[in-house]
mmCIF file of C-alpha atoms in Angstrom:
data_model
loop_
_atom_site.group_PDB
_atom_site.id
_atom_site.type_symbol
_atom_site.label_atom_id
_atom_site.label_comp_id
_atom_site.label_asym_id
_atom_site.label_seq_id
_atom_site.Cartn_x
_atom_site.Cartn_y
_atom_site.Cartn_z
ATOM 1 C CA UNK A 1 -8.837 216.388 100.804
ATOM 2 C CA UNK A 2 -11.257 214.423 98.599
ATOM 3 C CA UNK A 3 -11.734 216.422 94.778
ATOM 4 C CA UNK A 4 -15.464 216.841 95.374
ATOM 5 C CA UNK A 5 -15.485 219.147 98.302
ATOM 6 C CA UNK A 6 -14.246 221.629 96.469
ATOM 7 C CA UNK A 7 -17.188 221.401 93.423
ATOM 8 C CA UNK A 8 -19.401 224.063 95.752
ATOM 9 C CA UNK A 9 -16.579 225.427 97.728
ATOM 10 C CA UNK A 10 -13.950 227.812 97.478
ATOM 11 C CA UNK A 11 -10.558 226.858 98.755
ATOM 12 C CA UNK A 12 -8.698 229.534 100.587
ATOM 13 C CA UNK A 13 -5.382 230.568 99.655
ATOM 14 C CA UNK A 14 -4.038 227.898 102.140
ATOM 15 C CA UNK A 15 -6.228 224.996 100.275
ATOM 16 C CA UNK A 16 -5.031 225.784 96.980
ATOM 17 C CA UNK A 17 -2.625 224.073 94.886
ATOM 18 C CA UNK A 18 0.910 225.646 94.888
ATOM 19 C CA UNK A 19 1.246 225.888 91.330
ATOM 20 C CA UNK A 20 3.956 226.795 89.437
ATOM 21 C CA UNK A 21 6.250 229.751 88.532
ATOM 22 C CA UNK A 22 5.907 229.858 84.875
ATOM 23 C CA UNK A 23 3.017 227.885 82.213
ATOM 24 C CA UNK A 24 3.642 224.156 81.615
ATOM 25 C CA UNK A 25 2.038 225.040 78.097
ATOM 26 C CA UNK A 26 2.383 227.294 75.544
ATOM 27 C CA UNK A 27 -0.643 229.656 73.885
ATOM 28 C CA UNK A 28 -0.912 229.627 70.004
ATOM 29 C CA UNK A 29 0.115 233.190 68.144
ATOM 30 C CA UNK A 30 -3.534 233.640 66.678
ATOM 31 C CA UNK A 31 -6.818 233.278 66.905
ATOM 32 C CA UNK A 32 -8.167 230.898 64.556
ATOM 33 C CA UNK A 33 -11.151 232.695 63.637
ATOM 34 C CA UNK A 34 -10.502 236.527 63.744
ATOM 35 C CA UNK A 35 -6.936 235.925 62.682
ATOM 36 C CA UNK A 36 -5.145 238.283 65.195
ATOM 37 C CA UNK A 37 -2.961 237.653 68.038
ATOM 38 C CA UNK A 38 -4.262 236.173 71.064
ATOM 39 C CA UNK A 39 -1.641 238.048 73.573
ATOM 40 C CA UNK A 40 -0.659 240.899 71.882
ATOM 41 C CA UNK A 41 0.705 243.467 71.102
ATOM 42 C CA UNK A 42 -2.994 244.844 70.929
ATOM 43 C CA UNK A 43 -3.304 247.953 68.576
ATOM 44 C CA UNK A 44 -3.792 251.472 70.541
ATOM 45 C CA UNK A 45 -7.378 252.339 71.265
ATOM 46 C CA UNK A 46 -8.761 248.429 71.890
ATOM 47 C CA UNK A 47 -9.725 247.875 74.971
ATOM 48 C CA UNK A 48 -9.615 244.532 77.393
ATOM 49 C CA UNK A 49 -12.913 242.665 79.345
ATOM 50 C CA UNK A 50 -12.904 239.591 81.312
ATOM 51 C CA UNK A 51 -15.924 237.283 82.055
ATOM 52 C CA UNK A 52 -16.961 234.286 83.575
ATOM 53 C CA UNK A 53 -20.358 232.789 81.995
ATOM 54 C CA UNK A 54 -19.835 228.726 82.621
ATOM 55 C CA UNK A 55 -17.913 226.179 80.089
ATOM 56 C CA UNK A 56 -15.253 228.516 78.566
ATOM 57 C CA UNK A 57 -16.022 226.974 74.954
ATOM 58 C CA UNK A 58 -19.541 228.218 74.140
ATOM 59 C CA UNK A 59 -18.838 231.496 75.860
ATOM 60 C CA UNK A 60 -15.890 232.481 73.757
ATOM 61 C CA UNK A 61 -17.891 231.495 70.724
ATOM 62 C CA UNK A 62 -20.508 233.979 71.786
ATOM 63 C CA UNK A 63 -17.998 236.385 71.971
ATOM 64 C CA UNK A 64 -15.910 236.051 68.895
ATOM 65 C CA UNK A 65 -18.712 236.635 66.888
ATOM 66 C CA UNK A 66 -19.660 239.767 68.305
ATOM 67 C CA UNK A 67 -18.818 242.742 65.565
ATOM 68 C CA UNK A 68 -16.198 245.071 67.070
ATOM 69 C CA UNK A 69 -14.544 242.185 68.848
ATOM 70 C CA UNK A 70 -10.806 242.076 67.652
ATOM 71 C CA UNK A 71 -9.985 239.055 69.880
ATOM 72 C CA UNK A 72 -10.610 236.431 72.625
ATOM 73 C CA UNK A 73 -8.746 233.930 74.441
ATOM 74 C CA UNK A 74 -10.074 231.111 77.140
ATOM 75 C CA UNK A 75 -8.488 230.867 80.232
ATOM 76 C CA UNK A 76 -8.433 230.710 84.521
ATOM 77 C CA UNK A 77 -9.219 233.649 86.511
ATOM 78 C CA UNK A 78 -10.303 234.450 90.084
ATOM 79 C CA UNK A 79 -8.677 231.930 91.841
ATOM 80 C CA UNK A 80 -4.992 231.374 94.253
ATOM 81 C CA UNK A 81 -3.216 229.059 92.251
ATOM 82 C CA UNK A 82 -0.531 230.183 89.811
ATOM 83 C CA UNK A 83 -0.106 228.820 85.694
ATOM 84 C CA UNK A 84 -3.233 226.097 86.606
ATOM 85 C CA UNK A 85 -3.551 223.591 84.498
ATOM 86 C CA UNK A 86 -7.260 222.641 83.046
ATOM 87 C CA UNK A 87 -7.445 219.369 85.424
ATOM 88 C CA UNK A 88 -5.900 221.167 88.209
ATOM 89 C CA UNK A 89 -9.199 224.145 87.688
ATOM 90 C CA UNK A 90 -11.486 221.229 87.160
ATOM 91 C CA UNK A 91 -10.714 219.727 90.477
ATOM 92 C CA UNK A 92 -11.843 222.856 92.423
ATOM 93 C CA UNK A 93 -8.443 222.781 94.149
ATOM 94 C CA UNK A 94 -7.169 226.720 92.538
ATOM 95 C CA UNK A 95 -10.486 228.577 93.447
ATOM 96 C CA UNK A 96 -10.282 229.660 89.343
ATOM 97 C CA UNK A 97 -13.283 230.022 87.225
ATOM 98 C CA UNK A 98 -13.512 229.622 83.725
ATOM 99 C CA UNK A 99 -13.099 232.882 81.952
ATOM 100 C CA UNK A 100 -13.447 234.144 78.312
ATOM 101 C CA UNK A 101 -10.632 237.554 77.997
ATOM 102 C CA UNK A 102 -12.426 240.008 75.205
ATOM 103 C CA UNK A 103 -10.121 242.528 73.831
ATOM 104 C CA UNK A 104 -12.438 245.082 71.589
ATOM 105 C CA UNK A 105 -12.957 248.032 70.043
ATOM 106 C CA UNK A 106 -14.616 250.687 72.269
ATOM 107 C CA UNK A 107 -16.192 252.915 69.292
ATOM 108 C CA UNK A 108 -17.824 249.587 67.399
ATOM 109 C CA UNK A 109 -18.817 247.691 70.722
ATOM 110 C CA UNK A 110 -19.180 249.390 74.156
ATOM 111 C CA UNK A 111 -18.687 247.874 77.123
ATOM 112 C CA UNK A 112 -21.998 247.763 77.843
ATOM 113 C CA UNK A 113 -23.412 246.017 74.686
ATOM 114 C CA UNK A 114 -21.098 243.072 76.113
ATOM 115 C CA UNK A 115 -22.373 243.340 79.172
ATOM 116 C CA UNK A 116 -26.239 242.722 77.768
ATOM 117 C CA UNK A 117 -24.146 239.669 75.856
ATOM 118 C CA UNK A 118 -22.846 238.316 79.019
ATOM 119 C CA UNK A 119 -25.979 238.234 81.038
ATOM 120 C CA UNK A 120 -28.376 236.889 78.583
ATOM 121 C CA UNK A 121 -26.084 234.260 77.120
ATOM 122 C CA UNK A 122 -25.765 232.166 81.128
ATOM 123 C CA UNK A 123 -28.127 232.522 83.959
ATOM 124 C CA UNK A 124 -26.259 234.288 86.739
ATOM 125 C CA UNK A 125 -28.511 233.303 89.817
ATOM 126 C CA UNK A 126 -27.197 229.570 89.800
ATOM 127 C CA UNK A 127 -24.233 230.007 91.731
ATOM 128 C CA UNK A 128 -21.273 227.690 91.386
ATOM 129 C CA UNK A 129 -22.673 225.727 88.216
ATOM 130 C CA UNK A 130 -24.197 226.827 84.717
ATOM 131 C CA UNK A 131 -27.318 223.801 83.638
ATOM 132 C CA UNK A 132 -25.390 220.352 84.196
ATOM 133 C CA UNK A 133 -21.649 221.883 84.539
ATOM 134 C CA UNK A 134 -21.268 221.331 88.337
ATOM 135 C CA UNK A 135 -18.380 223.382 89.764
ATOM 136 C CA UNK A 136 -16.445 226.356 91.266
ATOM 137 C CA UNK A 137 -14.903 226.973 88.281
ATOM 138 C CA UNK A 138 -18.650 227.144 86.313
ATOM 139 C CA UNK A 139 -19.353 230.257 88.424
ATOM 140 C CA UNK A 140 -20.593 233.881 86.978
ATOM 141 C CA UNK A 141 -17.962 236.977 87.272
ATOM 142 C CA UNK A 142 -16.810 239.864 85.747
ATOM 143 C CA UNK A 143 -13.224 241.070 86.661
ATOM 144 C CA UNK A 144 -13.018 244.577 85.466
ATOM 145 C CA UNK A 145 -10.635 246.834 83.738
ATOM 146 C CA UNK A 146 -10.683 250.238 84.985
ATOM 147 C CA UNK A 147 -13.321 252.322 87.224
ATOM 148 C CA UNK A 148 -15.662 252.855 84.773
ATOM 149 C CA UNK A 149 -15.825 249.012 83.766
ATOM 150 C CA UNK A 150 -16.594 248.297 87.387
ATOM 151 C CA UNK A 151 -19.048 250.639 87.661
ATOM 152 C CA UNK A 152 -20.819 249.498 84.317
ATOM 153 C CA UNK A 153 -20.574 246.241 85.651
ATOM 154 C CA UNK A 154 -22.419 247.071 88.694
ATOM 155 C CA UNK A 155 -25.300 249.051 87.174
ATOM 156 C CA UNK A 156 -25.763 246.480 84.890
ATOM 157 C CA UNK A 157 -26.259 243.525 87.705
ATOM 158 C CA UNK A 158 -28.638 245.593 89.535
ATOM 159 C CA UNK A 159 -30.993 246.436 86.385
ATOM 160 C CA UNK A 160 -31.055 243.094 85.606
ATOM 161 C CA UNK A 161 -31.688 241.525 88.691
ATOM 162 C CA UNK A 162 -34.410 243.689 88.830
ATOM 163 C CA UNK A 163 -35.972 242.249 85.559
ATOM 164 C CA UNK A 164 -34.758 238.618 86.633
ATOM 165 C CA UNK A 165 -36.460 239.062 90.044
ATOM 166 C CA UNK A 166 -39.773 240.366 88.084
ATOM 167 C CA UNK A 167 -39.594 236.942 86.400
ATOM 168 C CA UNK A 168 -39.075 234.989 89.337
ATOM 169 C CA UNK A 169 -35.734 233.826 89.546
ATOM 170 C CA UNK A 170 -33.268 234.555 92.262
ATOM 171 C CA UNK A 171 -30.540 236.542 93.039
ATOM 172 C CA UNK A 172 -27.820 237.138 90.697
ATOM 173 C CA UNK A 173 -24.551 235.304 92.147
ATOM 174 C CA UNK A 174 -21.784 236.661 89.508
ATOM 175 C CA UNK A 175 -18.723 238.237 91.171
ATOM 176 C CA UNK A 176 -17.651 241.699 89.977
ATOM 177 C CA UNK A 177 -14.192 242.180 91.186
ATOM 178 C CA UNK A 178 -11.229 244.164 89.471
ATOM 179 C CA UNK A 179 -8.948 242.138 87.028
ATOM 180 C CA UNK A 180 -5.738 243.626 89.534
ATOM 181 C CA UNK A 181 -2.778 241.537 90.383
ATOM 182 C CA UNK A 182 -4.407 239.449 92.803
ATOM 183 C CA UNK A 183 -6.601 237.872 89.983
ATOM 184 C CA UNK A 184 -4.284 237.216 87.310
ATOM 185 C CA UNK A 185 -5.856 235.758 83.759
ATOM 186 C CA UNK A 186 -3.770 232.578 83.334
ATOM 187 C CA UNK A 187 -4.410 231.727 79.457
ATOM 188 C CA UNK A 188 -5.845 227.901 79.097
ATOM 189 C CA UNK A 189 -3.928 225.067 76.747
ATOM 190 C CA UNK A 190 -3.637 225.196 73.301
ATOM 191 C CA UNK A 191 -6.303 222.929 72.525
ATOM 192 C CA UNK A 192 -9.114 224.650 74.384
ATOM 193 C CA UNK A 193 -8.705 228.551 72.626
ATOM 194 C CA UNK A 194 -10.889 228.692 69.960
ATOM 195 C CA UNK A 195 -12.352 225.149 70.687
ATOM 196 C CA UNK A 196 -15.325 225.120 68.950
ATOM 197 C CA UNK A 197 -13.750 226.766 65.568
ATOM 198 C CA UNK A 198 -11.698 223.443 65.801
ATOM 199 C CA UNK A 199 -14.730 220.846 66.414
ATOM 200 C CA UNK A 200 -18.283 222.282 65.316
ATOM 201 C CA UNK A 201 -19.412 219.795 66.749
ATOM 202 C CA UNK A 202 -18.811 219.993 70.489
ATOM 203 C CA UNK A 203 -20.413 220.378 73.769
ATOM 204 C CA UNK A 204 -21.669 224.152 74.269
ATOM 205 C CA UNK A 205 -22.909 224.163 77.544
ATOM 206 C CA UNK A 206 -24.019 228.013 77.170
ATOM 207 C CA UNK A 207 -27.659 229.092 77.635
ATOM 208 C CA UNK A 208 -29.738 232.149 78.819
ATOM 209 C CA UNK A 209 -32.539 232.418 81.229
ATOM 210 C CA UNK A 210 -34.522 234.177 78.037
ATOM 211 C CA UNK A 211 -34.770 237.515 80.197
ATOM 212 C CA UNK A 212 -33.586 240.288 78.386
ATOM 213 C CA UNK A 213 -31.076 242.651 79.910
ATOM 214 C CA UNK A 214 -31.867 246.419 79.776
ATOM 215 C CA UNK A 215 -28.918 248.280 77.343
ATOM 216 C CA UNK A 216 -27.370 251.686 78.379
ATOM 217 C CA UNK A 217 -28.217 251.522 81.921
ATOM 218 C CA UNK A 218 -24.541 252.955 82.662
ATOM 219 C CA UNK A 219 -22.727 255.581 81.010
ATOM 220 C CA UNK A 220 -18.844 254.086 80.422
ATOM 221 C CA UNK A 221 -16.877 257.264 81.496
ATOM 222 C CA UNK A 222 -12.919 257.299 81.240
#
């Protein structure tokens, strides 16, 4: 099966790549810019968000330098195939997308306030790509945490596709699933966590629609 197929479709489990039992890498210890550890132990109280907003590098950045954020890590989520490799996401063969984990304190930063982050830093109506990034793994999501994440999550898309459709765009295409064992986050090599800490410079393919997303529309409740 030619590469390119699979740039606008999903394989099914069947499709995918086999994979592999354990990581052919391993993850750094810290993050490079908050200084804490990228897989834990997490300190009691923090709490854990995934999302999907297009080129993993740019998004994490966006994240990282949210106040109340403790940590993030880049990585593959969403998909069939097990420890992916970057090339292996990038050839649309594991069904992953690009995801960003968030692990933050709850009483600095709700939920919510990164959920305004997450929609007005990507456009979510563009389906499996994000500007020029063509691919599955370019696609919007959320993969939630707990009941009231998923919830959130949900209120949130529909208030903002409501402003969105106001402004003419079309529907919102981001996938709000829950982060269970069927959607493992598979951290990403070493050399693509904290990317743009490491080179300034580099591509950031991250950008909004300009629409701003209402705040509050959900209370986060246990």
């Amino acid at each position: 099966m030619p590469f390119s197929r699979f740039k606008t479709h999903l394989p099914t489990p069947e499709e995918a790549l086999k994979g592999r039992p354990e990581p052919g890498f391993s993850v750094p210890e810290r993050h490079t810019v908050l200084g804490n550890p990228l897989l834990g132990p997490y300190p009691d109280g923090l709490e854990t968000a995934d999302f999907g907003l297009g080129c993993f590098w740019g998004a994490e950045r966006k994240f990282w330098q949210t106040e109340g954020v403790w940590t993030t890590l880049v990585g593959y989520q969403g998909g069939h195939t097990p420890n992916p490799t970057y090339e292996e996401v990038c050839s649309g063969h594991t069904g992953h997308t690009e995801a960003v984990r968030v692990v933050y304190d709850p009483a600095v930063v709700p939920y919510t306030s990164l959920l305004k982050l997450f929609w007005e830093s990507h456009d979510p109506t563009q389906g499996f790509r994000q500007g020029n990034d063509v691919g599955t793994q370019y696609r919007s999501a959320l993969y939630t945490h707990s009941p009231a994440q998923q919830q959130a999550a949900e209120a949130s898309r529909d208030a903002y596709r409501a402003v969105l459709h106001r402004s003419g765009y079309a529907d919102i295409t981001t996938e709000i699933l829950p982060a269970d064992a069927t959607r493992p986050f598979y951290p990403a090599e070493a050399y693509h966590q904290q990317y743009l800490d490491k080179n300034p410079a580099g591509y950031c393919g991250i950008g909004g629609t300009g629409v701003s997303c209402p705040v509050g529309i959900a209370p986060l409740e246990g």
